[in-house]
Coordinates of C-alpha atoms in Angstrom, one line a residue:
M1 CA 28.5 1.4 22.9
E2 CA 30.7 -0.3 20.5
G3 CA 28.1 -0.7 18.0
F4 CA 27.1 3.0 17.8
S5 CA 28.5 4.3 14.6
E6 CA 27.5 5.9 11.3
S7 CA 27.8 2.5 9.7
A8 CA 25.3 1.1 12.2
L9 CA 22.8 3.7 11.7
R10 CA 23.1 3.1 8.0
A11 CA 22.6 -0.5 8.4
L12 CA 19.5 0.0 10.6
A13 CA 17.9 2.8 8.5
G14 CA 19.0 1.6 4.9
P15 CA 20.8 3.9 2.5
R16 CA 17.5 6.2 1.7
S17 CA 16.5 6.8 5.2
F18 CA 20.2 7.3 6.2
E19 CA 20.7 9.9 3.3
R20 CA 17.5 11.7 4.2
G21 CA 18.2 11.9 7.9
R22 CA 21.3 13.9 7.2
G23 CA 19.0 16.6 6.1
Y24 CA 17.3 16.8 9.5
L25 CA 20.5 17.5 11.6
D26 CA 19.2 21.1 11.9
A27 CA 15.7 20.0 13.1
V28 CA 17.1 18.2 16.2
S29 CA 16.2 19.9 19.5
G30 CA 15.9 19.2 23.4
V31 CA 18.7 16.4 23.3
E32 CA 18.6 14.7 26.7
V33 CA 21.2 12.0 27.5
G34 CA 20.5 9.3 30.0
D35 CA 22.4 6.2 30.9
G36 CA 22.1 4.1 27.8
W37 CA 19.7 6.2 26.1
V38 CA 19.1 9.7 24.4
T39 CA 15.9 11.5 23.8
A40 CA 15.1 14.5 21.6
R41 CA 12.6 16.2 19.5
V42 CA 13.0 16.4 15.7
H43 CA 10.8 18.7 13.8
G44 CA 9.7 17.2 10.5
T45 CA 5.9 17.4 9.1
E46 CA 5.1 17.3 12.8
R47 CA 7.3 17.3 15.9
Y48 CA 8.3 13.9 16.7
E49 CA 9.6 12.4 20.0
V50 CA 12.5 10.4 19.3
E51 CA 14.6 7.9 21.5
L52 CA 17.7 6.1 20.7
V53 CA 18.7 3.1 23.0
L54 CA 22.6 2.8 22.7
D55 CA 23.2 -0.5 24.2
G56 CA 20.1 -2.6 24.8
P57 CA 19.9 -6.3 24.8
G58 CA 19.6 -6.3 21.0
G59 CA 22.4 -3.5 20.4
L60 CA 21.5 -0.1 19.0
S61 CA 17.7 0.4 18.5
G62 CA 15.4 3.4 18.5
D63 CA 11.9 4.5 18.6
C64 CA 10.0 7.6 16.9
D65 CA 6.3 8.4 17.0
C66 CA 6.3 9.4 13.3
P67 CA 4.1 7.2 11.1
Y68 CA 7.2 5.3 9.6
G69 CA 8.8 4.8 12.9
M70 CA 5.6 3.6 14.5
E71 CA 5.4 0.7 11.8
G72 CA 8.8 -0.4 13.7
N73 CA 11.2 1.2 11.1
F74 CA 14.4 3.0 12.0
C75 CA 13.5 6.3 10.5
K76 CA 15.2 9.5 9.3
H77 CA 14.5 11.1 12.5
L78 CA 16.5 8.6 14.3
V79 CA 19.3 8.8 12.0
A80 CA 19.3 12.6 12.6
L81 CA 19.5 12.2 16.4
G82 CA 22.1 9.4 15.9
L83 CA 24.2 11.7 13.9
T84 CA 23.8 14.6 16.2
V85 CA 25.0 12.5 19.1
L86 CA 27.9 11.0 17.2
A87 CA 29.1 14.6 16.4
Q88 CA 29.6 15.2 20.2
R89 CA 30.8 11.5 21.0
E90 CA 33.8 12.6 23.1
S91 CA 31.4 14.2 25.6
L92 CA 28.9 11.1 25.6
P93 CA 30.8 9.2 28.4
R94 CA 30.8 12.2 30.6
Q95 CA 27.0 12.9 30.1
R96 CA 26.1 9.2 30.7
K97 CA 27.8 9.3 33.9
A98 CA 26.3 12.5 35.0
A99 CA 23.0 10.8 34.2
R100 CA 23.7 7.8 36.3
D101 CA 24.8 10.2 39.2
R102 CA 21.5 12.1 38.9
A103 CA 19.5 9.0 39.0
Q104 CA 21.3 7.7 42.1
D105 CA 20.8 11.0 43.6
L106 CA 17.1 10.9 43.1
D107 CA 16.7 7.5 44.2
G108 CA 18.6 8.2 47.4
W109 CA 16.5 11.3 48.0
L110 CA 13.3 9.5 47.5
S111 CA 14.4 6.5 49.7
G112 CA 14.9 8.9 52.6
L113 CA 11.6 10.6 52.3
S114 CA 8.8 9.5 54.9
K115 CA 5.8 7.9 53.9
D116 CA 3.8 11.4 54.5
A117 CA 6.4 13.2 52.3
L118 CA 6.1 10.7 49.5
L119 CA 2.3 11.1 49.6
I120 CA 2.6 14.9 49.3
L121 CA 4.8 14.6 46.4
V122 CA 2.6 11.9 44.6
R123 CA -0.4 14.2 45.2
E124 CA 1.4 17.1 43.6
Q125 CA 2.1 15.1 40.6
I126 CA -1.3 13.8 40.4
A127 CA -2.7 17.3 40.4
E128 CA -0.5 18.4 37.5
D129 CA -0.4 15.2 35.5
R130 CA -3.9 14.2 34.3
Q131 CA -2.7 10.9 32.7
L132 CA -0.8 9.8 35.8
R133 CA -3.9 10.6 37.8
R134 CA -6.1 8.3 35.5
R135 CA -3.4 5.5 35.7
L136 CA -3.2 5.5 39.5
E137 CA -7.0 5.7 39.8
L138 CA -7.4 2.6 37.7
R139 CA -4.6 0.8 39.7
A140 CA -6.3 1.6 43.0
A141 CA -9.9 0.4 41.7
S142 CA -8.0 -2.9 40.5
A143 CA -6.5 -3.5 43.8
R144 CA -9.9 -3.0 45.5
G145 CA -11.4 -5.5 43.1
D146 CA -13.9 -2.9 42.3
L147 CA -14.8 -4.2 38.8
A148 CA -17.5 -1.5 38.4
A149 CA -15.2 1.2 39.1
V150 CA -12.6 -0.1 36.7
R151 CA -15.2 -0.3 34.1
A152 CA -16.3 3.1 34.5
R153 CA -12.7 4.4 34.3
I154 CA -12.1 2.5 31.0
R155 CA -15.3 4.1 29.5
D156 CA -14.1 7.6 30.5
L157 CA -10.9 6.7 28.8
L158 CA -12.5 5.6 25.8
D159 CA -14.9 8.4 25.6
I160 CA -14.2 10.8 22.6
S161 CA -16.1 13.8 24.0
P162 CA -13.2 15.5 25.6
F163 CA -11.3 15.6 22.3
A164 CA -14.3 16.2 19.9
Q165 CA -15.7 19.0 18.3
Y166 CA -19.2 18.5 17.0
G167 CA -18.8 14.7 17.7
Y168 CA -15.8 14.2 15.7
V169 CA -12.0 14.0 16.8
A170 CA -9.9 15.9 14.2
Y171 CA -6.4 14.8 13.1
A172 CA -4.6 17.1 15.3
D173 CA -6.3 15.5 18.5
A174 CA -6.4 12.0 17.3
R175 CA -2.9 11.2 18.7
A176 CA -3.8 12.6 22.2
Y177 CA -7.2 10.4 22.1
A178 CA -5.2 7.3 20.9
D179 CA -2.8 7.7 24.0
Q180 CA -5.7 7.9 26.2
A181 CA -7.3 4.8 24.7
G182 CA -4.1 3.0 25.1
Q183 CA -4.1 3.7 28.8
A184 CA -7.3 1.7 28.9
V185 CA -5.7 -1.3 27.2
S186 CA -2.9 -1.2 29.6
A187 CA -5.0 -1.1 32.6
I188 CA -7.1 -4.2 31.1
G189 CA -3.7 -5.9 30.6
A190 CA -2.7 -5.3 34.2
L191 CA -5.9 -7.2 35.3
T192 CA -4.5 -10.3 33.7
G193 CA -1.1 -9.7 35.3
S194 CA -2.7 -9.5 38.9
G195 CA -4.5 -12.7 38.5
R196 CA -7.9 -11.3 37.3
A197 CA -7.9 -12.6 33.8
D198 CA -11.7 -13.4 33.7
D199 CA -12.4 -9.6 34.4
A200 CA -9.9 -8.7 31.8
I201 CA -11.6 -10.9 29.2
T202 CA -15.0 -9.3 30.1
L203 CA -13.6 -5.6 29.9
T204 CA -11.7 -6.5 26.8
R205 CA -14.5 -7.4 24.9
E206 CA -16.6 -4.4 25.9
A207 CA -13.7 -2.1 25.1
M208 CA -13.8 -3.6 21.6
K209 CA -17.2 -2.3 21.0
L210 CA -16.5 0.9 22.4
L211 CA -13.4 1.5 20.5
A212 CA -15.2 0.3 17.0
A213 CA -17.9 2.9 17.8
A214 CA -15.2 5.7 18.4
V215 CA -13.0 4.9 15.4
E216 CA -15.9 5.9 13.1
N217 CA -15.7 9.4 14.5
V218 CA -11.8 9.7 14.7
D219 CA -9.4 10.9 11.9
D220 CA -7.1 8.1 12.4
S221 CA -4.9 8.9 9.2
D222 CA -1.8 8.0 11.1
G223 CA -3.1 4.7 12.3
W224 CA -2.7 5.4 16.0
L225 CA -6.1 3.8 16.9
G226 CA -5.4 0.8 14.7
Q227 CA -2.5 0.2 16.6
V228 CA -4.7 0.4 20.1
G229 CA -7.0 -2.2 18.3
T230 CA -4.1 -4.5 17.6
D231 CA -3.0 -4.1 21.1
L232 CA -6.5 -4.7 22.5
A233 CA -6.8 -8.0 20.5
D234 CA -3.5 -9.2 22.0
T235 CA -4.7 -8.3 25.3
H236 CA -7.8 -10.5 24.9
L237 CA -5.7 -13.4 23.6
E238 CA -3.3 -13.3 26.7
A239 CA -6.4 -12.9 29.0
C240 CA -7.8 -16.2 27.5
R241 CA -4.4 -18.0 27.8
A242 CA -4.5 -17.1 31.4
A243 CA -8.1 -17.6 32.3
R244 CA -8.8 -20.7 30.0
P245 CA -12.4 -19.8 29.4
D246 CA -15.1 -22.6 28.4
P247 CA -14.0 -23.7 24.9
E248 CA -17.5 -23.7 23.7
E249 CA -18.4 -20.2 24.9
L250 CA -15.0 -18.9 23.3
A251 CA -15.7 -20.6 20.0
R252 CA -19.2 -19.1 19.8
W253 CA -17.7 -15.6 20.8
L254 CA -14.9 -15.9 18.2
V255 CA -17.4 -16.7 15.4
G256 CA -19.8 -14.0 16.4
H257 CA -16.9 -11.4 16.6
A258 CA -15.5 -12.6 13.1
L259 CA -19.1 -12.2 11.5
C260 CA -20.1 -9.0 13.4
D261 CA -19.9 -6.0 11.0
V262 CA -20.0 -3.6 14.1
D263 CA -16.2 -4.2 14.8
D264 CA -15.5 -4.1 10.9
G265 CA -12.0 -5.7 11.5
F266 CA -10.8 -2.9 13.9
T267 CA -9.5 -5.4 16.2
D268 CA -8.5 -7.9 13.7
I269 CA -8.7 -11.4 15.6
D270 CA -7.8 -14.7 14.1
P271 CA -9.8 -17.4 15.6
L272 CA -6.9 -19.8 14.7
D273 CA -4.6 -17.8 17.2
Y274 CA -6.8 -19.5 20.0
E275 CA -6.4 -23.1 18.6
E276 CA -4.4 -24.0 21.7
I277 CA -6.9 -22.6 24.1
L278 CA -10.0 -24.1 22.3
G279 CA -8.6 -27.5 22.2
E280 CA -10.3 -30.1 19.9
D281 CA -13.6 -29.7 21.6
G282 CA -13.6 -25.9 21.1
L283 CA -12.3 -26.2 17.4
T284 CA -15.2 -28.6 16.7
V285 CA -17.7 -26.3 17.8
L286 CA -15.7 -23.3 15.8
R287 CA -15.8 -25.3 12.7
K288 CA -19.5 -26.2 13.0
L289 CA -20.7 -22.5 13.7
A290 CA -18.6 -21.4 10.9
V291 CA -20.1 -23.9 8.5
E292 CA -23.6 -23.0 9.6
A293 CA -23.0 -19.2 9.0
W294 CA -21.5 -19.8 5.8
R295 CA -24.3 -22.0 4.5
G296 CA -26.7 -19.4 5.6
N297 CA -25.1 -16.7 3.7
R298 CA -22.6 -18.2 1.1
R299 CA -21.9 -14.8 -0.4
G300 CA -21.1 -12.8 2.7
W301 CA -17.4 -11.7 2.8
A302 CA -16.9 -12.4 6.5
E303 CA -18.6 -15.8 6.3
K304 CA -16.5 -16.8 3.2
Y305 CA -13.2 -15.5 4.7
L306 CA -13.8 -17.5 8.0
M307 CA -14.6 -20.7 6.1
E308 CA -11.7 -20.3 3.9
R309 CA -9.2 -19.7 6.8
L310 CA -10.3 -22.8 8.6
A311 CA -10.4 -25.0 5.5
K312 CA -6.7 -24.1 4.5
A313 CA -5.8 -24.4 8.1
G314 CA -7.1 -27.7 8.1
G315 CA -5.4 -28.5 4.7
D316 CA -8.9 -29.6 3.2
V317 CA -8.4 -28.2 -0.4
Y318 CA -11.9 -29.4 -1.4
A319 CA -13.5 -27.4 1.5
V320 CA -11.6 -24.3 0.3
I321 CA -12.8 -25.0 -3.3
A322 CA -16.5 -25.4 -2.0
V323 CA -16.2 -21.8 -0.5
Y324 CA -15.1 -20.3 -3.8
A325 CA -17.3 -22.4 -5.9
A326 CA -20.4 -21.2 -4.0
D327 CA -20.1 -17.8 -5.4
L328 CA -18.1 -17.9 -8.7
S329 CA -17.2 -14.8 -10.4
P330 CA -18.3 -14.2 -14.0
S331 CA -14.8 -12.8 -14.5
G332 CA -13.2 -16.3 -13.8
H333 CA -11.3 -14.6 -10.8
T334 CA -12.6 -17.3 -8.4
H335 CA -11.7 -20.3 -11.0
L336 CA -8.2 -19.0 -10.9
A337 CA -8.1 -18.9 -7.2
I338 CA -9.4 -22.6 -7.1
A339 CA -6.7 -23.5 -9.7
H340 CA -4.0 -22.1 -7.5
E341 CA -5.2 -24.0 -4.5
L342 CA -5.2 -27.2 -6.5
D343 CA -1.9 -26.5 -7.8
T344 CA -0.7 -26.0 -4.3
A345 CA -2.3 -29.3 -3.5
R346 CA -0.4 -30.8 -6.4
R347 CA -3.4 -31.6 -8.3
P348 CA -2.4 -29.9 -11.6
D349 CA -5.0 -31.8 -13.9
E350 CA -7.9 -30.7 -11.7
A351 CA -6.4 -27.1 -11.5
L352 CA -6.4 -27.0 -15.4
R353 CA -10.0 -28.2 -15.7
W354 CA -11.1 -25.3 -13.3
A355 CA -9.3 -22.7 -15.4
E356 CA -10.7 -24.1 -18.5
R357 CA -14.1 -23.8 -16.9
G358 CA -13.6 -20.2 -15.9
I359 CA -13.1 -19.3 -19.6
Q360 CA -16.1 -21.6 -20.7
D361 CA -18.3 -20.0 -18.0
A362 CA -17.3 -16.4 -18.9
R363 CA -20.3 -14.4 -20.2
D364 CA -18.1 -11.8 -21.8
L365 CA -14.5 -12.9 -22.6
A366 CA -13.6 -9.2 -22.7
A367 CA -14.2 -8.9 -19.1
V368 CA -12.5 -12.1 -18.1
D369 CA -9.7 -11.9 -15.7
T370 CA -6.4 -11.7 -17.8
A371 CA -4.7 -13.6 -15.1
L372 CA -6.9 -16.5 -15.9
V373 CA -6.1 -16.4 -19.6
D374 CA -2.4 -16.2 -18.8
Y375 CA -2.4 -18.9 -16.6
L376 CA -4.3 -21.2 -18.9
C377 CA -2.0 -20.5 -21.7
D378 CA 1.0 -21.0 -19.5
R379 CA -0.3 -24.3 -18.8
Y380 CA -1.0 -25.2 -22.3
T381 CA 2.5 -24.2 -23.5
Q382 CA 4.0 -26.4 -20.6
A383 CA 2.1 -29.3 -21.8
D384 CA 3.0 -28.8 -25.6
R385 CA -0.4 -27.9 -26.3
L386 CA 0.5 -24.9 -28.5
S387 CA -2.5 -24.8 -30.7
D388 CA -4.7 -24.6 -27.6
A389 CA -2.8 -21.7 -26.4
V390 CA -3.4 -19.9 -29.6
A391 CA -7.0 -20.7 -29.7
V392 CA -7.3 -19.0 -26.2
R393 CA -5.2 -15.9 -27.2
R394 CA -7.1 -15.7 -30.5
D395 CA -10.6 -15.6 -28.8
H396 CA -9.3 -13.3 -26.1
F397 CA -8.0 -10.8 -28.8
R398 CA -11.1 -11.1 -30.7
A399 CA -13.0 -10.1 -27.6
R400 CA -10.8 -7.2 -26.4
R401 CA -8.8 -6.0 -29.5
T402 CA -6.1 -4.3 -27.6
L403 CA -2.4 -4.1 -28.4
L404 CA -1.5 -6.2 -25.5
A405 CA -3.9 -8.8 -26.6
Y406 CA -2.5 -8.7 -30.1
Q407 CA 1.0 -9.0 -28.7
Q408 CA 0.1 -12.0 -26.7
L409 CA -1.6 -13.5 -29.8
R410 CA 1.6 -13.1 -31.8
A411 CA 3.9 -14.7 -29.2
A412 CA 1.7 -17.8 -28.9
A413 CA 1.2 -18.1 -32.6
R414 CA 4.9 -17.7 -33.4
A415 CA 5.6 -20.5 -30.8
A416 CA 3.1 -22.5 -32.7
D417 CA 4.7 -21.3 -36.2
C418 CA 1.4 -20.2 -37.5
W419 CA 1.8 -16.5 -37.0
Q420 CA 1.5 -15.5 -40.6
A421 CA -2.0 -16.8 -40.8
E422 CA -3.1 -15.6 -37.4
R423 CA -1.6 -12.2 -38.3
E424 CA -3.8 -11.7 -41.5
G425 CA -7.0 -12.5 -39.5
A426 CA -6.1 -10.2 -36.6
L427 CA -5.2 -7.2 -38.8
A428 CA -8.3 -7.6 -40.9
L429 CA -10.3 -7.4 -37.5
L430 CA -8.5 -4.4 -36.3
R431 CA -8.9 -2.6 -39.8
A432 CA -12.6 -3.3 -39.8
E433 CA -12.9 -1.7 -36.4
A434 CA -10.5 1.4 -37.3
E435 CA -13.1 2.0 -40.4
Q436 CA -16.1 2.0 -38.0
R437 CA -14.4 4.2 -35.3
P438 CA -12.4 7.2 -36.5
P439 CA -9.7 8.5 -34.2
S440 CA -10.9 10.4 -31.1
W441 CA -9.4 12.3 -28.0
Y442 CA -8.9 9.3 -26.1
G443 CA -6.8 7.2 -28.8
G444 CA -6.2 6.1 -32.4
P445 CA -6.9 3.0 -34.0
V446 CA -5.3 -0.2 -32.6
L447 CA -4.4 -1.2 -36.1
I448 CA -1.8 1.5 -36.2
D449 CA -0.2 0.5 -32.8
A450 CA -0.3 -3.2 -34.1
L451 CA 1.6 -2.3 -37.3
L452 CA 4.0 -0.3 -35.4
D453 CA 4.8 -3.0 -33.2
D454 CA 5.3 -5.3 -36.1
K455 CA 7.8 -2.7 -37.4
A456 CA 5.6 -2.7 -40.6
L457 CA 6.3 1.1 -41.1
D458 CA 4.9 1.4 -44.6
A459 CA 1.7 -0.4 -43.8
A460 CA 1.3 1.8 -40.7
W461 CA 1.9 4.9 -42.6
Q462 CA -0.5 3.8 -45.3
A463 CA -3.1 2.8 -42.7
A464 CA -3.0 6.2 -40.9
T465 CA -3.3 8.0 -44.2
D466 CA -6.2 5.9 -45.3
I467 CA -8.1 5.5 -42.0
G468 CA -6.6 8.3 -39.6
A469 CA -4.4 8.2 -36.5
D470 CA -4.2 10.2 -33.5
D471 CA -1.5 12.9 -33.0
Q472 CA 0.7 10.5 -30.8
Q473 CA 0.6 8.0 -33.4
W474 CA 1.5 10.2 -36.1
L475 CA 4.4 11.5 -33.9
T476 CA 5.7 7.9 -33.5
L477 CA 5.2 7.3 -37.2
A478 CA 7.2 10.5 -38.0
D479 CA 10.0 9.6 -35.5
Q480 CA 10.3 6.1 -37.2
V481 CA 10.4 7.0 -40.7
R482 CA 12.5 10.1 -40.4
P483 CA 15.7 8.5 -41.4
I484 CA 14.2 7.0 -44.7
R485 CA 11.4 9.5 -45.4
P486 CA 12.2 12.9 -43.9
A487 CA 9.9 14.9 -46.3
D488 CA 6.9 13.0 -44.9
A489 CA 8.0 13.4 -41.3
L490 CA 8.7 16.9 -41.8
G491 CA 4.9 17.6 -42.8
V492 CA 3.9 15.7 -39.6
Y493 CA 6.3 17.7 -37.4
H494 CA 4.9 21.2 -38.8
R495 CA 1.3 20.2 -38.4
L496 CA 1.8 19.2 -34.8
A497 CA 3.9 22.2 -33.9
E498 CA 1.5 24.7 -35.3
P499 CA -1.3 24.6 -32.5
L500 CA 1.5 24.5 -30.0
T501 CA 2.6 28.0 -30.8
K502 CA -0.7 29.2 -29.6
E503 CA -0.5 27.9 -26.2
T504 CA 1.6 28.6 -22.9
G505 CA 3.1 26.5 -20.3
N506 CA 6.5 24.9 -19.7
A507 CA 5.1 21.5 -20.8
I508 CA 3.9 22.9 -23.9
Y509 CA 7.2 24.7 -24.5
E510 CA 9.2 21.5 -23.9
Q511 CA 7.0 19.6 -26.5
L512 CA 7.3 22.3 -29.0
T513 CA 11.2 22.4 -28.7
S514 CA 11.1 18.7 -29.1
L515 CA 9.4 19.0 -32.3
L516 CA 11.6 21.9 -33.5
L517 CA 14.6 19.7 -33.0
S518 CA 13.1 16.9 -35.1
I519 CA 12.3 19.4 -37.9
R520 CA 15.7 20.7 -37.9
D521 CA 16.9 17.2 -38.3
C522 CA 14.5 16.7 -41.3
H523 CA 15.9 19.8 -43.0
R524 CA 19.5 18.7 -42.6
R525 CA 18.6 15.3 -44.0
L526 CA 16.8 17.1 -47.0
G527 CA 19.7 19.5 -47.5
T528 CA 17.4 22.5 -46.9
G529 CA 18.9 24.1 -43.7
E530 CA 18.2 27.6 -45.1
E531 CA 14.4 27.0 -45.0
F532 CA 14.6 25.9 -41.4
T533 CA 16.5 28.9 -40.5
T534 CA 13.9 31.1 -42.1
Y535 CA 11.3 29.1 -40.2
L536 CA 12.9 29.4 -36.9
T537 CA 13.6 33.0 -37.1
A538 CA 9.9 33.9 -37.9
L539 CA 8.9 31.7 -35.0
R540 CA 11.0 33.2 -32.6
A541 CA 9.9 36.6 -33.6
G542 CA 6.2 35.5 -33.1
Q543 CA 7.0 33.9 -29.6
K544 CA 9.6 36.4 -28.3
R545 CA 7.3 37.3 -25.1
K546 CA 7.3 33.8 -24.0
R547 CA 10.6 34.1 -22.3
N548 CA 10.7 30.6 -20.8
L549 CA 10.4 29.2 -24.3
M550 CA 13.2 31.5 -25.5
R551 CA 15.4 30.2 -22.7
L552 CA 14.6 26.7 -23.7
L553 CA 15.4 27.2 -27.3
D554 CA 18.5 28.8 -26.5
Q555 CA 19.6 25.9 -24.3
H556 CA 19.1 23.6 -27.4
G557 CA 20.9 25.7 -29.8
L558 CA 17.7 26.7 -31.7

């Protein structure tokens, strides 16, 4: 128990979960101390079952059935239990000894019972514990070699009917159903352990279909059934390792499973996990079937993914490219994916040609994947082809005409020492667009943003005056020119503040207060403080019923 300390809890949980765990100390209840473990319930969003293992093989560890804990994380609920136990650390050795004594006493008592007495005891538990009864029924059917009975019990365990209302399992009942489905998976796994791996393979595949159908009617928001699906896939793999099924049959099943939309990825099986079981003969059949399926449906997502996965595993970059090239996206996204694959294969010249082709093939440069544009320009820059990078950025800007595209063109042109000429053309394009599209509710002219970004304040102000700007652009302009043109800025602030006085809400009050502070600063710069005092007095008188606004003004000395 040497590793059990606050520092150990912090190291396992991380600073954030550790600090959040401190806030749950009052939520811990039902603490039970065993020999090497402590369990409790912690009340959070739900009531969670929490267990700390104090001195296991890997040292201090824990499990919690909250969503974060189910992902394998040491959560805040575990921290809360750990801190609760540490607060009573002096009594922990005594409690552990008492737990050991109780376990020994129980074991001694059970060992002294006759067979008939033990049967009575087990039957009593079976009558009270439905889950125990089902587990024992499955074990009995397995021991008899009664596959039909095992299959029937597994179907019962996967049936949603006992948990469903109107054919659907709600969130509140999803955990209970997942627990029951997990019993079915455990029972199938037990078949492998008892030497009946062939039966386990058969039942696993049947269970996959049943679970895939069930999950459509279960609110699995917390991912309980998703974990059952993962466990079921692992169970199938272990059964195949033990049974060594026919490689060709296994290959056909794996391809069929990967391409079947009934499962919809619920039991996420990677055919390459079976590589050692398939052997060279099985892998040959697997590749052949995958290629046939892909050629029959080159745009099918499952077919493309399977082919891509097999091609990458085989190190065949051209097979990967063939998969992508069979369904090239007009946005250039697939061209970029091909370029990345070729880069990985250390074929940079071919990668560059595919990236260039992506731009050339694009029907609409405004819709092209910006990552492709960035990739191509980076490659041109690395190769000292600066004029080519500028040309791509220029074409992209002309198609999109956004502030970001303008900034990227500016960066490329400055690197090529041709920004002045590029800037004139870019601003002319933005000005023409601004004259055609007046400011609207969704934004003002990009021209104003570009001039502001260039720190061309006089030009931005003049453009806003001539063409128009939205309120946010005017506010930005006023903030930037206020030190040198306070009178102009003051007019903007007054215009923006006026409509806010007719609205309510804390967000509105914060905006109005910010504007009033700017108005006061303008008056101070102009030496007209008395005018501001008169203005503010009148405003407060008219807004006095807005108590939150008055409080905010007081806080800022207004």
